[in-house]
Amino acid sequence: MEVDERTGMSVYSDTELDRTESEVIEALKKRSQQAIPDPDRWLEEELKRNILLTSVDAMLNWARRSSLWPVVCFPACCAFEFITTAASRFDISRFGMEIIRASPRQADLMITAGTLTWKMAPQVRRIYDQMPEPKWVIAMGACAISGGIFRSSYNVVPGYNRIVPVDVYVPGCPPRPEALLYGIRMLQHKISKASIGTEGREE
Ligand code: SF4
């Protein structure tokens, strides 16, 4: 290699260029003795790492239990414990259910928090009927389970299960937010065991 005095740039001779070129070719030849793996084989490895096989039931149940939307049905004092459960300390949104719906059309869970009178019972049943399937009910508190301390009153329904099918019972007067969260976890567990092949409930 010489340096051009006028421009100060390196000038390569033909021999040097040939030698450099042949070195590059030899290096490539050395690296290319094996065929590059078939792209399909590479794809197979990718698939193995990124695809999970599951069942339709597991997928649907995961989606359903992770996005329960409760409808408002809070006729008495247990409602305040539900409000606490929904607030930041207990944070019901951790379970995918922070959206409390005022319309039964957009809800799939009824949390019955409070005493139910016979006069209100037809409205509760109507709200339940207006909820789309699949839907679930949690009876929250002694009044919702059995009428509680008002059970022997002439106008109190002795349990929501006389009016709607109840999936989970959460005892207490009122139940603490931890108890309601435990009940919600139980309902999620119940949903995860369901199958679209045997859907539908008997009343
Ligand atoms: S269970 Fe107790 S706190 Fe809940 S609605 Fe009945 S009386 Fe009120």
Short mmCIF file of C-alpha atoms and ligand atoms in Angstrom, two decimals:
data_model
loop_
_atom_site.label_atom_id
_atom_site.label_comp_id
_atom_site.label_asym_id
_atom_site.label_seq_id
_atom_site.Cartn_x
_atom_site.Cartn_y
_atom_site.Cartn_z
CA MET A 1 0.00 0.00 0.00
CA GLU A 2 1.33 3.44 -0.96
CA VAL A 3 0.20 6.92 0.06
CA ASP A 4 -0.61 9.47 -2.67
CA GLU A 5 1.50 12.54 -1.80
CA ARG A 6 -0.94 14.90 -3.52
CA THR A 7 -4.19 13.68 -1.91
CA GLY A 8 -2.78 11.93 1.17
CA MET A 9 -5.02 8.89 0.47
CA SER A 10 -3.96 5.22 0.52
CA VAL A 11 -3.50 3.65 -2.85
CA TYR A 12 -3.75 -0.14 -3.10
CA SER A 13 -2.01 -2.11 -5.78
CA ASP A 14 -3.94 -4.63 -7.88
CA THR A 15 -2.13 -7.43 -6.08
CA GLU A 16 -3.18 -6.14 -2.66
CA LEU A 17 -6.81 -5.76 -3.77
CA ASP A 18 -6.79 -9.30 -5.15
CA ARG A 19 -5.34 -10.64 -1.92
CA THR A 20 -7.90 -8.79 0.23
CA GLU A 21 -10.74 -9.96 -1.98
CA SER A 22 -9.57 -13.57 -1.85
CA GLU A 23 -9.31 -13.37 1.97
CA VAL A 24 -12.92 -12.22 2.18
CA ILE A 25 -14.02 -15.02 -0.15
CA GLU A 26 -12.05 -17.63 1.77
CA ALA A 27 -13.54 -16.48 5.06
CA LEU A 28 -17.08 -16.69 3.63
CA LYS A 29 -16.30 -20.10 2.14
CA LYS A 30 -15.11 -21.31 5.51
CA ARG A 31 -18.36 -20.15 7.20
CA SER A 32 -20.56 -21.60 4.47
CA GLN A 33 -19.69 -25.28 4.54
CA GLN A 34 -23.08 -26.17 6.05
CA ALA A 35 -26.46 -25.23 4.59
CA ILE A 36 -28.36 -22.55 6.55
CA PRO A 37 -31.12 -24.31 8.56
CA ASP A 38 -34.48 -24.54 6.87
CA PRO A 39 -36.66 -21.52 7.84
CA ASP A 40 -39.44 -23.95 8.72
CA ARG A 41 -37.28 -25.59 11.34
CA TRP A 42 -36.61 -22.19 12.87
CA LEU A 43 -40.35 -21.48 12.84
CA GLU A 44 -41.01 -24.74 14.59
CA GLU A 45 -38.72 -23.72 17.44
CA GLU A 46 -40.51 -20.37 17.67
CA LEU A 47 -43.88 -22.10 17.80
CA LYS A 48 -42.71 -24.40 20.54
CA ARG A 49 -41.74 -21.41 22.63
CA ASN A 50 -44.81 -19.24 21.97
CA ILE A 51 -47.91 -21.41 21.57
CA LEU A 52 -49.99 -22.67 24.46
CA LEU A 53 -52.56 -25.35 23.92
CA THR A 54 -55.75 -25.07 25.94
CA SER A 55 -59.41 -26.00 25.76
CA VAL A 56 -62.36 -23.81 24.77
CA ASP A 57 -63.77 -24.27 28.29
CA ALA A 58 -60.58 -23.12 29.99
CA MET A 59 -60.30 -20.07 27.71
CA LEU A 60 -63.95 -19.03 28.11
CA ASN A 61 -63.94 -19.60 31.86
CA TRP A 62 -60.74 -17.61 32.26
CA ALA A 63 -62.32 -14.68 30.40
CA ARG A 64 -65.61 -14.92 32.29
CA ARG A 65 -64.18 -15.19 35.78
CA SER A 66 -61.65 -12.41 35.11
CA SER A 67 -64.21 -9.81 34.04
CA LEU A 68 -67.25 -10.13 36.27
CA TRP A 69 -69.43 -7.01 36.15
CA PRO A 70 -71.75 -6.69 39.15
CA VAL A 71 -75.19 -5.10 38.86
CA VAL A 72 -76.41 -2.73 41.57
CA CYS A 73 -78.74 -4.57 44.01
CA PHE A 74 -78.05 -3.11 47.44
CA PRO A 75 -81.29 -2.62 49.40
CA ALA A 76 -79.79 -2.34 52.92
CA CYS A 77 -76.77 -1.89 55.20
CA CYS A 78 -74.51 -4.63 53.72
CA ALA A 79 -74.14 -2.27 50.78
CA PHE A 80 -71.63 -0.19 52.77
CA GLU A 81 -69.31 -3.16 53.11
CA PHE A 82 -69.59 -3.68 49.38
CA ILE A 83 -68.71 -0.01 48.83
CA THR A 84 -65.66 -0.49 51.07
CA THR A 85 -64.71 -3.58 49.08
CA ALA A 86 -64.86 -1.57 45.88
CA ALA A 87 -62.80 1.33 47.28
CA SER A 88 -59.02 1.63 47.09
CA ARG A 89 -58.10 -0.23 50.30
CA PHE A 90 -59.60 -3.57 49.27
CA ASP A 91 -59.74 -2.73 45.57
CA ILE A 92 -62.18 -5.09 43.92
CA SER A 93 -60.73 -4.11 40.53
CA ARG A 94 -57.85 -6.49 41.25
CA PHE A 95 -60.32 -9.20 40.26
CA GLY A 96 -61.40 -7.53 37.01
CA MET A 97 -64.70 -6.22 38.34
CA GLU A 98 -64.35 -2.53 39.07
CA ILE A 99 -67.18 -1.60 36.72
CA ILE A 100 -70.39 -1.65 38.77
CA ARG A 101 -73.22 -1.58 36.28
CA ALA A 102 -76.45 0.35 36.75
CA SER A 103 -78.03 -1.65 33.93
CA PRO A 104 -78.63 -5.41 34.18
CA ARG A 105 -78.06 -5.70 30.42
CA GLN A 106 -74.35 -5.05 31.00
CA ALA A 107 -73.92 -7.23 34.09
CA ASP A 108 -73.28 -10.90 34.72
CA LEU A 109 -73.10 -10.91 38.53
CA MET A 110 -75.72 -9.91 41.10
CA ILE A 111 -74.34 -9.23 44.58
CA THR A 112 -77.40 -9.08 46.81
CA ALA A 113 -76.28 -6.92 49.72
CA GLY A 114 -79.16 -6.31 52.09
CA THR A 115 -82.58 -7.20 53.43
CA LEU A 116 -85.17 -8.03 50.80
CA THR A 117 -88.86 -7.36 51.36
CA TRP A 118 -91.60 -9.17 49.46
CA LYS A 119 -92.60 -5.84 48.00
CA MET A 120 -89.16 -5.47 46.39
CA ALA A 121 -88.82 -9.10 45.38
CA PRO A 122 -90.50 -8.82 41.93
CA GLN A 123 -88.10 -6.02 40.99
CA VAL A 124 -85.08 -8.07 42.03
CA ARG A 125 -86.36 -10.99 39.95
CA ARG A 126 -86.92 -8.65 37.02
CA ILE A 127 -83.35 -7.31 37.26
CA TYR A 128 -82.09 -10.89 37.34
CA ASP A 129 -84.19 -11.85 34.31
CA GLN A 130 -82.82 -8.88 32.37
CA MET A 131 -79.21 -9.98 32.88
CA PRO A 132 -77.81 -11.94 29.92
CA GLU A 133 -76.54 -15.50 30.35
CA PRO A 134 -74.23 -16.68 31.76
CA LYS A 135 -74.94 -14.96 35.09
CA TRP A 136 -74.23 -15.59 38.74
CA VAL A 137 -75.53 -14.50 42.15
CA ILE A 138 -73.71 -13.92 45.43
CA ALA A 139 -75.89 -13.68 48.57
CA MET A 140 -73.99 -11.25 50.81
CA GLY A 141 -74.85 -11.17 54.50
CA ALA A 142 -77.28 -12.87 56.86
CA CYS A 143 -80.30 -11.03 55.44
CA ALA A 144 -79.50 -12.14 51.89
CA ILE A 145 -78.90 -15.72 53.00
CA SER A 146 -81.88 -16.22 55.32
CA GLY A 147 -83.59 -12.93 56.13
CA GLY A 148 -81.19 -12.43 59.06
CA ILE A 149 -82.58 -10.77 62.16
CA PHE A 150 -85.71 -9.82 60.20
CA ARG A 151 -86.43 -13.39 59.12
CA SER A 152 -89.64 -13.77 61.11
CA SER A 153 -91.06 -10.48 59.89
CA TYR A 154 -94.20 -10.83 57.76
CA ASN A 155 -92.75 -8.80 54.88
CA VAL A 156 -89.14 -10.03 54.66
CA VAL A 157 -88.02 -12.68 52.15
CA PRO A 158 -86.18 -15.41 54.13
CA GLY A 159 -83.30 -15.57 51.68
CA TYR A 160 -82.68 -14.45 48.10
CA ASN A 161 -82.61 -18.08 47.04
CA ARG A 162 -86.42 -17.96 47.15
CA ILE A 163 -86.30 -15.44 44.30
CA VAL A 164 -83.11 -16.12 42.29
CA PRO A 165 -80.64 -19.05 42.16
CA VAL A 166 -77.71 -18.26 44.46
CA ASP A 167 -74.21 -19.50 43.61
CA VAL A 168 -72.22 -18.39 46.65
CA TYR A 169 -73.26 -17.46 50.20
CA VAL A 170 -71.13 -14.99 52.20
CA PRO A 171 -72.20 -15.04 55.89
CA GLY A 172 -71.91 -12.14 58.34
CA CYS A 173 -73.90 -9.17 59.60
CA PRO A 174 -72.42 -7.52 57.73
CA PRO A 175 -69.63 -9.61 56.17
CA ARG A 176 -66.29 -7.82 56.14
CA PRO A 177 -64.77 -6.90 52.76
CA GLU A 178 -62.28 -9.77 53.14
CA ALA A 179 -65.21 -12.19 53.41
CA LEU A 180 -66.84 -10.79 50.28
CA LEU A 181 -63.54 -11.03 48.40
CA TYR A 182 -63.24 -14.64 49.54
CA GLY A 183 -66.76 -15.29 48.24
CA ILE A 184 -65.85 -13.71 44.91
CA ARG A 185 -62.78 -15.96 44.71
CA MET A 186 -65.02 -18.96 45.39
CA LEU A 187 -67.33 -17.88 42.59
CA GLN A 188 -64.37 -17.53 40.25
CA HIS A 189 -63.33 -21.04 41.21
CA LYS A 190 -66.84 -22.27 40.46
CA ILE A 191 -66.83 -20.54 37.06
CA SER A 192 -63.47 -22.11 36.20
CA LYS A 193 -65.07 -25.56 36.65
CA ALA A 194 -67.95 -24.89 34.23
CA SER A 195 -68.25 -26.33 30.75
CA ILE A 196 -70.03 -24.88 27.73
CA GLY A 197 -71.17 -28.41 26.98
CA THR A 198 -73.30 -28.50 30.13
CA GLU A 199 -74.26 -24.84 30.40
CA GLY A 200 -77.61 -23.74 31.77
CA ARG A 201 -78.94 -23.96 35.27
CA GLU A 202 -81.90 -25.62 36.84
CA GLU A 203 -84.20 -23.48 38.96
S1 SF4 B 1 -76.90 -8.81 57.22
FE1 SF4 B 1 -76.76 -7.23 58.78
S2 SF4 B 1 -75.60 -5.58 57.83
FE2 SF4 B 1 -76.37 -6.91 56.17
S3 SF4 B 1 -78.29 -6.03 55.54
FE3 SF4 B 1 -78.75 -7.53 57.11
S4 SF4 B 1 -78.82 -6.38 59.04
FE4 SF4 B 1 -77.78 -5.11 57.52
#
